[in-house]
Amino acid sequence: TFAPMRIVLASPEAVPYAKTGGLADVATALSKALAGAGHEVTLVLPFYPRSPAVQAAPPPLDAGRPIEIPVGGKRQPGRLLQTSLAGTGVRVVMVDQPVYFDRPGLYGENGRDYPDNCERFVFFSRAVIEAVRVLELNPHVIHANDWQTGLLPAVFQIECRWLPGFEETVVIYTIHNLAFQGQFWHWDMELTGLDWKYFNWRQMEHYGHLNLMKSGIVFSDAVTAVSPTYAREIQTKEFGCGLETVLAAHQKKLTGILNGVDTGEWNPRTDAFIARHYSVDDICSGRPHGKSACKADLQRRVGLPEHEGALLVGMISRLTDQKGLDLLAVCGEDLLKHDLQLCFLGSGEARYEQLVGELAARHPDRVAATIGFDEPLAHQIEAGADAFLMPSQYEPCGLNQMYSQMYGTVPIVRRVGGLADTVVDATPENIAAGTATGFCFDKHEPSELVATVERAARTFADRQSWKSLVTAGMRQDWSWDRSARQYVEVYEQALARRGGAITKQ
C-alpha cells in the first residue's frame, strides 16, 4: 500500500450543505471514508448562502485569502471560506461568490436552468484550482465530479500540470449521470480562458457545442463511473447519450466503482425512524421479529389494511420515465390482480403524480401514494415493505436497491447499470445456492415487469425461499469503506502512470 495521500474532492453539492441529488451524498460519504482510511481530504464546493442547511449551521470561517478568477474577459473576485465535516477529519472549503451562488436554486429555478450556468461553473472549476494553490494543499489527487467540474481537468492539464505544487498531482473525473453533460453554445468557449485550438472534435467540442463533461473525460488522468455495468453501458449507443464513441476511445482509463451506503444513516439495527429495530440474526431465528412490526406500522401510517399475508411492495422514486413510471402507466392495474399492496413515495412529472394518485383513489385498500418527499417515511418504507420496485430505464448506480437489501426488503429491478451489479436474480439455481437477493428482468416492457412481479408474488408464498432471499441480501457489504478502497486503487494507478507515484511506506 502507498503512503497516505492528500486528496482534494471538488463537487457542486455535498450534504449537509446543499443537495439536489445523489451526488451530494456521494461527495460527503466518499470524503469521510477516505479520511477514515487515513488520507488527508479537502472537500471543495460553492458557498450557497440561501441553502437552509448553510443558514442553520455555524457560519464557515474566512480562510483569509481573497481570490480573483479569470472568466472570459473579466476577473471575478471571490473568497475562500473554511469549515469541517462534523466528527471527521475532512476539511471543507467553500468558494464564496454572491453574483454566481447567492440564488434560490443550485442550477436553476422553476424548472429552468440559469442561463449563465456555464459561466458559474467555469468560475467554480478555476476557483478550485486557485484554492489548491493559495492554500498550498499540494494534492496527490484532485477528484472532479459531473459536468459542473468538467472544465477542471482541462485547465489543470493545459495550464497547471508542471507548476510548483502540482508536480505529482493527477486529476480523476467521476460520471454520476451521463444524461447531464453541461452542453453550451460554442461562444461560451470564450469564458473558459482556454485557446480555441482545444475546441475540436477530439477534445472540448461536441456537435458544434462546448461540452464540459466531454472535456472532463478527455483531459482527466482516470475516469470512473458509479457502477461497473454503467461503465460498460455508456460506451454503447443505447446508454451513451451521444458520448459513447468518446468513452470507447478512452475506455483504458475508465473504471466502474459502485457507490456505497452511509450505514450511519441506513441501518435497521439503529434507524431512529422505524417502529422496531431488527437484524439478520432476528430473521434467521424464526421468532417474531422487528421487520413484521415495521410492516404493520407502515400499513397503518399510509392507511392500508394491516394484512401480514399481502406482498407489500414499496417504491421511493422521482416520478419520471427514467424510473420506469412509463411501464406502470400501462400495467399498474394488471399488477393489482395479485394479492399485493403498493406504497409510493415521490414527486416528479405531473402526469405520473396524477397516475399514482388515481391508482390509490381507485384502490384505497391496495395502493397508497404520498406525493412529495418525507425522510422518515422513506426509512419506514424500506423497513416495512416486503419488496421494493425499481424498473428503471437506466440507473447509473442506484442506492435504494442497496438500502432495501440491508433492511431485508427484496428488490424487483430491471437489469441495468448499478441494479445489474447489486441484485442477484432469484432463479431456482441461485435460490438453492443461497446467492439470490432479488428479481431481475431485462426488456423495458410492461409485460416483463408484470411477469417479474408475479414471480416475486409466487416466491413470497414460499416462506423458506423468501427467507433465503432476505437473509442473503442482509449479509451483503455495501459500506463506503469497500468503495473507498477501489477509488484509492484508481488514484494509485493514475499516480504510477504519471510517474509521480508516492513512495511506499
PDB file of N, CA and C in Angstrom, residues 123-184:
ATOM      1  N   PHE A 123     -16.198  29.444 -13.522  1.00  0.00           N
ATOM      2  CA  PHE A 123     -15.634  30.138 -12.353  1.00  0.00           C
ATOM      3  C   PHE A 123     -15.294  29.135 -11.256  1.00  0.00           C
ATOM      4  N   PHE A 124     -16.239  28.242 -10.938  1.00  0.00           N
ATOM      5  CA  PHE A 124     -16.012  27.290  -9.839  1.00  0.00           C
ATOM      6  C   PHE A 124     -14.838  26.355 -10.141  1.00  0.00           C
ATOM      7  N   SER A 125     -14.779  25.819 -11.368  1.00  0.00           N
ATOM      8  CA  SER A 125     -13.691  24.891 -11.714  1.00  0.00           C
ATOM      9  C   SER A 125     -12.328  25.564 -11.566  1.00  0.00           C
ATOM     10  N   ARG A 126     -12.232  26.803 -12.052  1.00  0.00           N
ATOM     11  CA  ARG A 126     -10.961  27.528 -11.922  1.00  0.00           C
ATOM     12  C   ARG A 126     -10.694  27.897 -10.458  1.00  0.00           C
ATOM     13  N   ALA A 127     -11.762  28.201  -9.701  1.00  0.00           N
ATOM     14  CA  ALA A 127     -11.590  28.574  -8.287  1.00  0.00           C
ATOM     15  C   ALA A 127     -11.069  27.402  -7.458  1.00  0.00           C
ATOM     16  N   VAL A 128     -11.460  26.179  -7.822  1.00  0.00           N
ATOM     17  CA  VAL A 128     -10.956  25.002  -7.096  1.00  0.00           C
ATOM     18  C   VAL A 128      -9.432  24.941  -7.234  1.00  0.00           C
ATOM     19  N   ILE A 129      -8.947  25.107  -8.472  1.00  0.00           N
ATOM     20  CA  ILE A 129      -7.503  25.032  -8.704  1.00  0.00           C
ATOM     21  C   ILE A 129      -6.789  26.187  -7.991  1.00  0.00           C
ATOM     22  N   GLU A 130      -7.402  27.364  -8.010  1.00  0.00           N
ATOM     23  CA  GLU A 130      -6.808  28.520  -7.313  1.00  0.00           C
ATOM     24  C   GLU A 130      -6.779  28.276  -5.802  1.00  0.00           C
ATOM     25  N   ALA A 131      -7.854  27.663  -5.253  1.00  0.00           N
ATOM     26  CA  ALA A 131      -7.887  27.347  -3.812  1.00  0.00           C
ATOM     27  C   ALA A 131      -6.756  26.376  -3.448  1.00  0.00           C
ATOM     28  N   VAL A 132      -6.554  25.386  -4.308  1.00  0.00           N
ATOM     29  CA  VAL A 132      -5.476  24.418  -4.088  1.00  0.00           C
ATOM     30  C   VAL A 132      -4.130  25.151  -4.025  1.00  0.00           C
ATOM     31  N   ARG A 133      -3.970  26.146  -4.915  1.00  0.00           N
ATOM     32  CA  ARG A 133      -2.700  26.870  -4.990  1.00  0.00           C
ATOM     33  C   ARG A 133      -2.491  27.780  -3.778  1.00  0.00           C
ATOM     34  N   VAL A 134      -3.492  28.624  -3.472  1.00  0.00           N
ATOM     35  CA  VAL A 134      -3.275  29.621  -2.408  1.00  0.00           C
ATOM     36  C   VAL A 134      -3.270  28.979  -1.020  1.00  0.00           C
ATOM     37  N   LEU A 135      -3.991  27.880  -0.848  1.00  0.00           N
ATOM     38  CA  LEU A 135      -3.990  27.193   0.462  1.00  0.00           C
ATOM     39  C   LEU A 135      -2.843  26.187   0.570  1.00  0.00           C
ATOM     40  N   GLU A 136      -2.039  26.107  -0.507  1.00  0.00           N
ATOM     41  CA  GLU A 136      -0.871  25.213  -0.548  1.00  0.00           C
ATOM     42  C   GLU A 136      -1.231  23.787  -0.141  1.00  0.00           C
ATOM     43  N   LEU A 137      -2.257  23.248  -0.784  1.00  0.00           N
ATOM     44  CA  LEU A 137      -2.730  21.899  -0.444  1.00  0.00           C
ATOM     45  C   LEU A 137      -1.824  20.805  -1.033  1.00  0.00           C
ATOM     46  N   ASN A 138      -1.051  21.140  -2.076  1.00  0.00           N
ATOM     47  CA  ASN A 138      -0.126  20.173  -2.707  1.00  0.00           C
ATOM     48  C   ASN A 138      -0.740  18.784  -2.874  1.00  0.00           C
ATOM     49  N   PRO A 139      -1.858  18.659  -3.568  1.00  0.00           N
ATOM     50  CA  PRO A 139      -2.554  17.364  -3.585  1.00  0.00           C
ATOM     51  C   PRO A 139      -1.861  16.332  -4.473  1.00  0.00           C
ATOM     52  N   HIS A 140      -2.007  15.076  -4.089  1.00  0.00           N
ATOM     53  CA  HIS A 140      -1.656  13.979  -4.994  1.00  0.00           C
ATOM     54  C   HIS A 140      -2.794  13.777  -5.990  1.00  0.00           C
ATOM     55  N   VAL A 141      -4.023  14.026  -5.521  1.00  0.00           N
ATOM     56  CA  VAL A 141      -5.212  13.758  -6.346  1.00  0.00           C
ATOM     57  C   VAL A 141      -6.177  14.930  -6.260  1.00  0.00           C
ATOM     58  N   ILE A 142      -6.641  15.395  -7.427  1.00  0.00           N
ATOM     59  CA  ILE A 142      -7.820  16.274  -7.472  1.00  0.00           C
ATOM     60  C   ILE A 142      -8.921  15.448  -8.133  1.00  0.00           C
ATOM     61  N   HIS A 143     -10.035  15.276  -7.434  1.00  0.00           N
ATOM     62  CA  HIS A 143     -11.112  14.397  -7.897  1.00  0.00           C
ATOM     63  C   HIS A 143     -12.326  15.264  -8.238  1.00  0.00           C
ATOM     64  N   ALA A 144     -12.608  15.402  -9.543  1.00  0.00           N
ATOM     65  CA  ALA A 144     -13.711  16.235 -10.034  1.00  0.00           C
ATOM     66  C   ALA A 144     -14.945  15.363 -10.300  1.00  0.00           C
ATOM     67  N   ASN A 145     -16.136  15.969 -10.227  1.00  0.00           N
ATOM     68  CA  ASN A 145     -17.389  15.212 -10.324  1.00  0.00           C
ATOM     69  C   ASN A 145     -18.415  15.904 -11.208  1.00  0.00           C
ATOM     70  N   ASP A 146     -18.905  15.175 -12.224  1.00  0.00           N
ATOM     71  CA  ASP A 146     -20.000  15.607 -13.093  1.00  0.00           C
ATOM     72  C   ASP A 146     -19.674  16.888 -13.887  1.00  0.00           C
ATOM     73  N   TRP A 147     -20.616  17.312 -14.733  1.00  0.00           N
ATOM     74  CA  TRP A 147     -20.317  18.363 -15.717  1.00  0.00           C
ATOM     75  C   TRP A 147     -19.886  19.673 -15.073  1.00  0.00           C
ATOM     76  N   GLN A 148     -20.385  19.926 -13.841  1.00  0.00           N
ATOM     77  CA  GLN A 148     -20.115  21.226 -13.220  1.00  0.00           C
ATOM     78  C   GLN A 148     -18.621  21.430 -12.944  1.00  0.00           C
ATOM     79  N   THR A 149     -17.854  20.333 -12.862  1.00  0.00           N
ATOM     80  CA  THR A 149     -16.397  20.455 -12.673  1.00  0.00           C
ATOM     81  C   THR A 149     -15.656  19.895 -13.889  1.00  0.00           C
ATOM     82  N   GLY A 150     -16.356  19.758 -15.012  1.00  0.00           N
ATOM     83  CA  GLY A 150     -15.745  19.167 -16.206  1.00  0.00           C
ATOM     84  C   GLY A 150     -14.599  19.994 -16.778  1.00  0.00           C
ATOM     85  N   LEU A 151     -14.629  21.321 -16.557  1.00  0.00           N
ATOM     86  CA  LEU A 151     -13.546  22.152 -17.081  1.00  0.00           C
ATOM     87  C   LEU A 151     -12.255  21.971 -16.276  1.00  0.00           C
ATOM     88  N   LEU A 152     -12.391  21.532 -15.039  1.00  0.00           N
ATOM     89  CA  LEU A 152     -11.228  21.464 -14.140  1.00  0.00           C
ATOM     90  C   LEU A 152     -10.080  20.604 -14.721  1.00  0.00           C
ATOM     91  N   PRO A 153     -10.340  19.377 -15.194  1.00  0.00           N
ATOM     92  CA  PRO A 153      -9.235  18.597 -15.756  1.00  0.00           C
ATOM     93  C   PRO A 153      -8.554  19.294 -16.937  1.00  0.00           C
ATOM     94  N   ALA A 154      -9.325  19.989 -17.766  1.00  0.00           N
ATOM     95  CA  ALA A 154      -8.751  20.674 -18.924  1.00  0.00           C
ATOM     96  C   ALA A 154      -7.830  21.818 -18.479  1.00  0.00           C
ATOM     97  N   VAL A 155      -8.313  22.652 -17.560  1.00  0.00           N
ATOM     98  CA  VAL A 155      -7.484  23.763 -17.068  1.00  0.00           C
ATOM     99  C   VAL A 155      -6.218  23.212 -16.411  1.00  0.00           C
ATOM    100  N   PHE A 156      -6.377  22.138 -15.638  1.00  0.00           N
ATOM    101  CA  PHE A 156      -5.216  21.553 -14.960  1.00  0.00           C
ATOM    102  C   PHE A 156      -4.156  21.082 -15.960  1.00  0.00           C
ATOM    103  N   GLN A 157      -4.580  20.281 -16.950  1.00  0.00           N
ATOM    104  CA  GLN A 157      -3.593  19.710 -17.890  1.00  0.00           C
ATOM    105  C   GLN A 157      -2.957  20.788 -18.758  1.00  0.00           C
ATOM    106  N   ILE A 158      -3.753  21.806 -19.145  1.00  0.00           N
ATOM    107  CA  ILE A 158      -3.249  22.804 -20.094  1.00  0.00           C
ATOM    108  C   ILE A 158      -2.398  23.864 -19.394  1.00  0.00           C
ATOM    109  N   GLU A 159      -2.808  24.255 -18.165  1.00  0.00           N
ATOM    110  CA  GLU A 159      -2.142  25.404 -17.535  1.00  0.00           C
ATOM    111  C   GLU A 159      -1.294  25.060 -16.309  1.00  0.00           C
ATOM    112  N   CYS A 160      -1.621  23.976 -15.608  1.00  0.00           N
ATOM    113  CA  CYS A 160      -1.057  23.803 -14.255  1.00  0.00           C
ATOM    114  C   CYS A 160      -0.178  22.580 -14.054  1.00  0.00           C
ATOM    115  N   ARG A 161      -0.190  21.655 -15.000  1.00  0.00           N
ATOM    116  CA  ARG A 161       0.389  20.340 -14.731  1.00  0.00           C
ATOM    117  C   ARG A 161       1.832  20.406 -14.229  1.00  0.00           C
ATOM    118  N   TRP A 162       2.593  21.392 -14.702  1.00  0.00           N
ATOM    119  CA  TRP A 162       4.013  21.448 -14.324  1.00  0.00           C
ATOM    120  C   TRP A 162       4.314  22.598 -13.364  1.00  0.00           C
ATOM    121  N   LEU A 163       3.281  23.235 -12.832  1.00  0.00           N
ATOM    122  CA  LEU A 163       3.525  24.351 -11.906  1.00  0.00           C
ATOM    123  C   LEU A 163       3.963  23.832 -10.541  1.00  0.00           C
ATOM    124  N   PRO A 164       4.688  24.643  -9.758  1.00  0.00           N
ATOM    125  CA  PRO A 164       5.061  24.242  -8.399  1.00  0.00           C
ATOM    126  C   PRO A 164       3.808  23.899  -7.579  1.00  0.00           C
ATOM    127  N   GLY A 165       3.871  22.804  -6.826  1.00  0.00           N
ATOM    128  CA  GLY A 165       2.728  22.358  -6.022  1.00  0.00           C
ATOM    129  C   GLY A 165       1.837  21.377  -6.748  1.00  0.00           C
ATOM    130  N   PHE A 166       2.024  21.245  -8.078  1.00  0.00           N
ATOM    131  CA  PHE A 166       1.199  20.308  -8.854  1.00  0.00           C
ATOM    132  C   PHE A 166       2.038  19.209  -9.521  1.00  0.00           C
ATOM    133  N   GLU A 167       3.351  19.140  -9.196  1.00  0.00           N
ATOM    134  CA  GLU A 167       4.232  18.249  -9.956  1.00  0.00           C
ATOM    135  C   GLU A 167       3.821  16.788  -9.846  1.00  0.00           C
ATOM    136  N   GLU A 168       3.246  16.394  -8.693  1.00  0.00           N
ATOM    137  CA  GLU A 168       2.858  14.981  -8.595  1.00  0.00           C
ATOM    138  C   GLU A 168       1.344  14.836  -8.405  1.00  0.00           C
ATOM    139  N   THR A 169       0.599  15.712  -9.085  1.00  0.00           N
ATOM    140  CA  THR A 169      -0.864  15.676  -8.976  1.00  0.00           C
ATOM    141  C   THR A 169      -1.474  14.963 -10.184  1.00  0.00           C
ATOM    142  N   VAL A 170      -2.499  14.144  -9.934  1.00  0.00           N
ATOM    143  CA  VAL A 170      -3.328  13.597 -11.022  1.00  0.00           C
ATOM    144  C   VAL A 170      -4.762  14.069 -10.833  1.00  0.00           C
ATOM    145  N   VAL A 171      -5.504  14.107 -11.947  1.00  0.00           N
ATOM    146  CA  VAL A 171      -6.919  14.510 -11.884  1.00  0.00           C
ATOM    147  C   VAL A 171      -7.793  13.328 -12.266  1.00  0.00           C
ATOM    148  N   ILE A 172      -8.734  13.021 -11.388  1.00  0.00           N
ATOM    149  CA  ILE A 172      -9.697  11.929 -11.603  1.00  0.00           C
ATOM    150  C   ILE A 172     -11.059  12.571 -11.851  1.00  0.00           C
ATOM    151  N   TYR A 173     -11.844  11.979 -12.745  1.00  0.00           N
ATOM    152  CA  TYR A 173     -13.153  12.556 -13.083  1.00  0.00           C
ATOM    153  C   TYR A 173     -14.220  11.471 -12.957  1.00  0.00           C
ATOM    154  N   THR A 174     -15.280  11.748 -12.188  1.00  0.00           N
ATOM    155  CA  THR A 174     -16.350  10.761 -11.999  1.00  0.00           C
ATOM    156  C   THR A 174     -17.636  11.205 -12.685  1.00  0.00           C
ATOM    157  N   ILE A 175     -18.209  10.275 -13.469  1.00  0.00           N
ATOM    158  CA  ILE A 175     -19.501  10.472 -14.135  1.00  0.00           C
ATOM    159  C   ILE A 175     -20.586   9.870 -13.243  1.00  0.00           C
ATOM    160  N   HIS A 176     -21.465  10.720 -12.731  1.00  0.00           N
ATOM    161  CA  HIS A 176     -22.577  10.238 -11.900  1.00  0.00           C
ATOM    162  C   HIS A 176     -23.827  10.014 -12.743  1.00  0.00           C
ATOM    163  N   ASN A 177     -24.025  10.854 -13.749  1.00  0.00           N
ATOM    164  CA  ASN A 177     -25.174  10.678 -14.645  1.00  0.00           C
ATOM    165  C   ASN A 177     -24.844  11.328 -15.982  1.00  0.00           C
ATOM    166  N   LEU A 178     -24.629  10.476 -16.982  1.00  0.00           N
ATOM    167  CA  LEU A 178     -24.175  10.944 -18.296  1.00  0.00           C
ATOM    168  C   LEU A 178     -25.246  11.754 -19.030  1.00  0.00           C
ATOM    169  N   ALA A 179     -26.486  11.680 -18.562  1.00  0.00           N
ATOM    170  CA  ALA A 179     -27.567  12.396 -19.249  1.00  0.00           C
ATOM    171  C   ALA A 179     -27.416  13.916 -19.107  1.00  0.00           C
ATOM    172  N   PHE A 180     -26.689  14.365 -18.081  1.00  0.00           N
ATOM    173  CA  PHE A 180     -26.497  15.808 -17.855  1.00  0.00           C
ATOM    174  C   PHE A 180     -25.037  16.139 -18.151  1.00  0.00           C
ATOM    175  N   GLN A 181     -24.797  16.803 -19.298  1.00  0.00           N
ATOM    176  CA  GLN A 181     -23.426  16.919 -19.802  1.00  0.00           C
ATOM    177  C   GLN A 181     -22.834  18.317 -19.756  1.00  0.00           C
ATOM    178  N   GLY A 182     -23.619  19.332 -19.433  1.00  0.00           N
ATOM    179  CA  GLY A 182     -23.081  20.690 -19.493  1.00  0.00           C
ATOM    180  C   GLY A 182     -22.752  21.089 -20.922  1.00  0.00           C
ATOM    181  N   GLN A 183     -23.776  21.019 -21.800  1.00  0.00           N
ATOM    182  CA  GLN A 183     -23.599  21.428 -23.216  1.00  0.00           C
ATOM    183  C   GLN A 183     -24.008  22.890 -23.351  1.00  0.00           C
ATOM    184  N   PHE A 184     -23.107  23.703 -23.932  1.00  0.00           N
ATOM    185  CA  PHE A 184     -23.383  25.140 -24.092  1.00  0.00           C
ATOM    186  C   PHE A 184     -22.990  25.584 -25.493  1.00  0.00           C
TER     187      PHE A 184
END
